[in-house]
Amino acid sequence: MIVDNLPALQVIVPLLGAILCVLVRRGWLAWFIALVVSWIVPLIAVALILQVLDGGVISYAMGGWAPPVGIEYRVDLLSAFVLLLISMVGAVMLPYANLSVESEISDGKRAWFYALYLLCMTGMLGISITGDAFNAFVFLEVSSLSTYAMIALGKDRRALLAAYQYLIMGTIGATFYVIAIGILYTMTGTLNMVDMSGRLGDVATVRPLFAALAFLTVGISLKFALFPLHSWLPNAYAYAPTFATAFLASTATKAAVYLILRFFFSVYGVALVFGIHPISEMLIALSLMAMFGASIVAVYQDNIKRMLAYSSVAQIGYITLGFGLANVPGLTGGVVHLANHAVTKGALFLAVGGIVYRMGAAHLDDFKGIGKKMPLTMAGFTIAGLSIIGVPGTAGFISKWYLAIAALEHGWGWLVMLLVLSSLISVIYIGRVVEVAYFREPEGKVMNATEMPLSMLIPAWVMILATIYFGIETSWTAGIASQIATDLLAGVQ
Amino acid sequence: MTSQTLIILALVLPALTVLVIPLFHRQPNLRETITITSSGLLFLTILILLIRVLDGERPSIELIRVVPDLPISFAIEPLGMIFAAVAGTLWIVNSIYSIGYMRGNNEPRQTQFYMCFALAISATMGIAFADNLFTLFLFYEVLTLSTYPLVTHKGNAEAKAGGRKYLIILLGTSTVLLLPAIIWTWFLTGSMTFTIGGIMAGKVDGLTLGLLLALYVFGIGKAAVMPMHGWLPAAMVAPTPVSALLHAVAVVKAGVFTVVKVIVYIFGIDYLADTGAGDWLLYIAGFTILMASVIALRQDNLKRRLAFSTVSQLSYVVLAVAILSPISAIGAAMHIAAHAVSKITLFFAAGSLYTAAHITKISQMRGIGRKMPWTMTAFAIGGISMIGLPPTAGFLGKWFMLQGAMEGGKWVAVGIIIISTILNAGYFLPVIVSAFLRPVDPNASKDKDIVTDHGEAPLGIVIALTLTAAGTIALFLFPGPLYELASAMVDMGTEVTNVAPEPPALPVGGNSHE
């Protein structure tokens, strides 16, 4: 009974958890509920991915209404991978949340925060599991609206402005998405993605389809902050509560990236997306601009959360670069970087969160001599930083390896050079922080700083060790990603 | 124990030391005992491996496949064995020296120092035993990163600037040039494994071959081929034990070792000689040898002079392998060991002078030989070895290099070796002569920094430099095992390519992109 309904439970459990959080009202109790939920959800995701690896795609008819009329939940390897990624990140991070959130959000609002977190989780899991284009929109909005509110809870007043900025941009993105779905529905008469994909071939006039594709691409790109649609992201990440930043940086953009992969490769198919219009070239150009532009901007940021936010924009460039290359190693690199960047950036934000917890902020000045006062935190930051740079032995290297091979398959040696050059820029922005942390003498508030509490240190280090683990043992990341890439390019439904 | 276990042990022993040392950061004696014990055990491990390799065993082990095409695997071949044996043996001596030096100078953060040092040794073992380019690259980067905190140990502005230069040049060359070279190699040949006779033949040729070689030679920044040498003088801000073991032995030798390894086992000596794609390397190496020597002549700071001498000596190894004859390749391998033991002696002496008398400049060394006879005798032996005179180890490598160059008719190389020998004499002999024969500078006592009422340096330092000086001579007197290993490397290389000239093999399966 339970096993049959796992796809529905994947979404319903966090949704119910969110409602419970609001009902209990007490911060610590809400945290506990969120913790229990966050630990149940990955179990479901593991069960699902094992089923998929074992028996192929799971199709689940919501409410017993058979697709394409009813809403279909459809778990293929890509879905299962993203579900597992998002839920595991939540499970590792939530123990960290209690103290971090307590220090940044007032008592009355904490239960709301956890409710929002669980709603956001619901939305992202929903996007990744649903096989219905409109249902995906609903979940997209669930996750976006809860994200706006979470960001607005940041203690800095600029958080409000950041949330508002994101609200405007996000709404434009969502609107574009609905317009695209509207066009697609008009042309094909269905909202079910598999069904839609089958009927696209019969459509007589293809022009509206490309209009829809354009709306989709721009709309969803806004959500995952593809350069130059990234302007909401740095402020949002910089001023949101640190736990929210860490969680969103690891997951939120990933769900949106999933959606665009779904439309590009499953609904439209490689031939239609890349065959006619220069979308591939466009993606590669924008990705490169992100990799260089955002990295260079990151070098000049003194707010470290903001610096890492710009680094995220750059890292998203690596993901989309892989899609743009549109061959098996490229797509593998892009998909595996979803996971690798999630653990890496999660680890970095959790480490920075410890410094925010002790110092109240994460300005470069707050890092002076912190290496002596918080050695474990700073060592962790350094290790995760190496993964951003892409040093071999860390997760970041694996992604870059695949991307480089993909570039060579196209015969583009210059792209390999750009790839390695861009990682040199990250040496500068990570190195800058490391230098201040280890070579300056502690002064002011830093003098009294001590290591962050264990309940924060352990989750942070789990993430940090994961960046090394996934740099050496990659069957769960690169192994699955390459299978996903092969499936997507072959157009397997 | 099986040789496979021993390989793992050689990597894990120093790595475990890294984890154990901080537990005893409040008990310095116990902490240093751990370093010494661990270096002793590592020496034993390597000794057993050395005996087995001399018997003809070639153990190998694959740890894990990171992705299907990227295995982390190890295999011992003669060259790697030489490198591991040199680094492993000198770690013990250097640890004894470190204790004397670090305590004698009241250096801060000693726990961190010993931790990073052990990590660097572990990385060195990984480089020495790596069976493929990926594994080598992995440990190459670990070596860069683990030595960065050692270079910046002093923590002042100069150390920070030196450290920046160190990191940017080493990480920069390795990511921008070496990594693409490795990826490209894999892409063209479908292999990254070090293979007897190389893997390029029949798959890569013409301009691509030359370009790849350039990417490797300049990408391996640790080999300090000009213009990628700037990090080495910058690294001299580190405490002397670091300069001695890491920047005269482990790090720089990792560089030339990688160059030799890539040319012998990836390109293949015969293939490079046949295609002529590597001819330019001779000139680049020759230029570096002469240029660095000329710069060294003009340095008054002792450690900087030694650093430029190292740049010059490293390019001997590159030159030797660039001559592309088996005999000179033997010379390259022998020079790796010979230069290691002689240069570490010179650095030990420099550190000894600093610890006892706070001397950092050559102009301050007048007459010092009378006060510090042990130190300066060792310095003299090291210096003579640099020039390449018998009865010191430096003679061996040069002999084989010259022989190879003459047989191959590479008269340019012969000329370079001769001129540079004169230059080497020019910057070492006067120092030695003035230290022993000239009276102490009467103005020296006015210099506040310098201590005049001193004797020899602490015992640990004197023991260490005596041992390495003795080693420099011993290597000349008993070069047997070293020569055996070095020639084993070359024998294997030519044997296979001569016996079975492979037809241009077709790239396998998914890797056919030509």
CSV table of N, CA and C in Angstrom, one decimal, chain B residues 5 45 47 77 89 106 129 139 163 165 217 229-230 245 255 257 277 301 303 315 333 345 378 384 441:
chain,number,residue,atom,x,y,z
B,5,THR,N,50.5,-4.0,-0.5
B,5,THR,CA,50.2,-3.4,0.8
B,5,THR,C,51.2,-2.4,1.1
B,45,THR,N,59.6,0.7,4.9
B,45,THR,CA,58.7,0.3,3.8
B,45,THR,C,59.3,0.5,2.4
B,47,LEU,N,62.5,0.8,1.8
B,47,LEU,CA,63.7,-0.1,1.6
B,47,LEU,C,63.2,-1.5,1.1
B,77,GLU,N,57.8,1.6,-11.0
B,77,GLU,CA,58.8,1.4,-12.0
B,77,GLU,C,60.1,2.0,-11.5
B,89,THR,N,64.1,8.6,2.2
B,89,THR,CA,65.3,8.6,3.0
B,89,THR,C,65.6,10.0,3.6
B,106,ASN,N,63.0,29.2,17.5
B,106,ASN,CA,61.7,29.4,18.2
B,106,ASN,C,60.6,29.7,17.2
B,129,PHE,N,54.7,6.9,-7.2
B,129,PHE,CA,54.2,5.6,-7.5
B,129,PHE,C,53.0,5.6,-8.5
B,139,PHE,N,47.9,13.9,-7.0
B,139,PHE,CA,48.9,14.1,-5.9
B,139,PHE,C,49.8,15.3,-6.2
B,163,GLY,N,54.0,33.4,-1.0
B,163,GLY,CA,53.0,32.4,-1.1
B,163,GLY,C,52.0,32.5,-2.2
B,165,LYS,N,52.6,34.1,-5.0
B,165,LYS,CA,53.3,33.8,-6.3
B,165,LYS,C,53.5,32.3,-6.5
B,217,VAL,N,55.6,20.5,-20.7
B,217,VAL,CA,56.9,21.0,-20.1
B,217,VAL,C,56.6,22.3,-19.4
B,229,HIS,N,59.7,29.6,-13.6
B,229,HIS,CA,60.6,29.3,-12.5
B,229,HIS,C,60.4,30.3,-11.3
B,230,GLY,N,59.6,31.3,-11.5
B,230,GLY,CA,59.5,32.4,-10.5
B,230,GLY,C,59.1,32.0,-9.1
B,245,LEU,N,64.1,20.2,2.1
B,245,LEU,CA,63.5,18.9,1.6
B,245,LEU,C,62.5,19.1,0.5
B,255,GLY,N,58.6,17.8,-10.0
B,255,GLY,CA,58.5,18.4,-11.3
B,255,GLY,C,59.3,17.7,-12.4
B,257,PHE,N,60.7,14.9,-12.3
B,257,PHE,CA,60.3,13.5,-12.4
B,257,PHE,C,59.1,13.3,-13.3
B,277,ALA,N,59.8,16.2,-32.8
B,277,ALA,CA,58.9,17.2,-32.2
B,277,ALA,C,59.4,17.8,-30.9
B,301,ASN,N,72.0,37.0,-1.5
B,301,ASN,CA,71.2,36.2,-0.5
B,301,ASN,C,71.5,34.7,-0.8
B,303,LYS,N,70.2,31.8,0.2
B,303,LYS,CA,69.1,30.9,-0.2
B,303,LYS,C,68.6,31.2,-1.6
B,315,SER,N,67.0,21.9,-14.8
B,315,SER,CA,66.9,21.9,-16.2
B,315,SER,C,68.0,21.0,-16.8
B,333,ALA,N,67.9,10.4,-14.6
B,333,ALA,CA,67.4,9.7,-13.4
B,333,ALA,C,68.5,9.8,-12.3
B,345,THR,N,72.0,19.2,1.3
B,345,THR,CA,73.2,19.5,2.1
B,345,THR,C,73.4,21.0,2.2
B,378,ALA,N,80.5,20.5,4.9
B,378,ALA,CA,79.4,19.9,4.2
B,378,ALA,C,79.0,20.8,3.1
B,384,ILE,N,80.7,21.3,-4.4
B,384,ILE,CA,81.6,20.6,-5.4
B,384,ILE,C,80.7,19.6,-6.2
B,441,ASP,N,85.2,39.3,8.5
B,441,ASP,CA,85.0,40.8,8.2
B,441,ASP,C,85.0,41.5,9.5
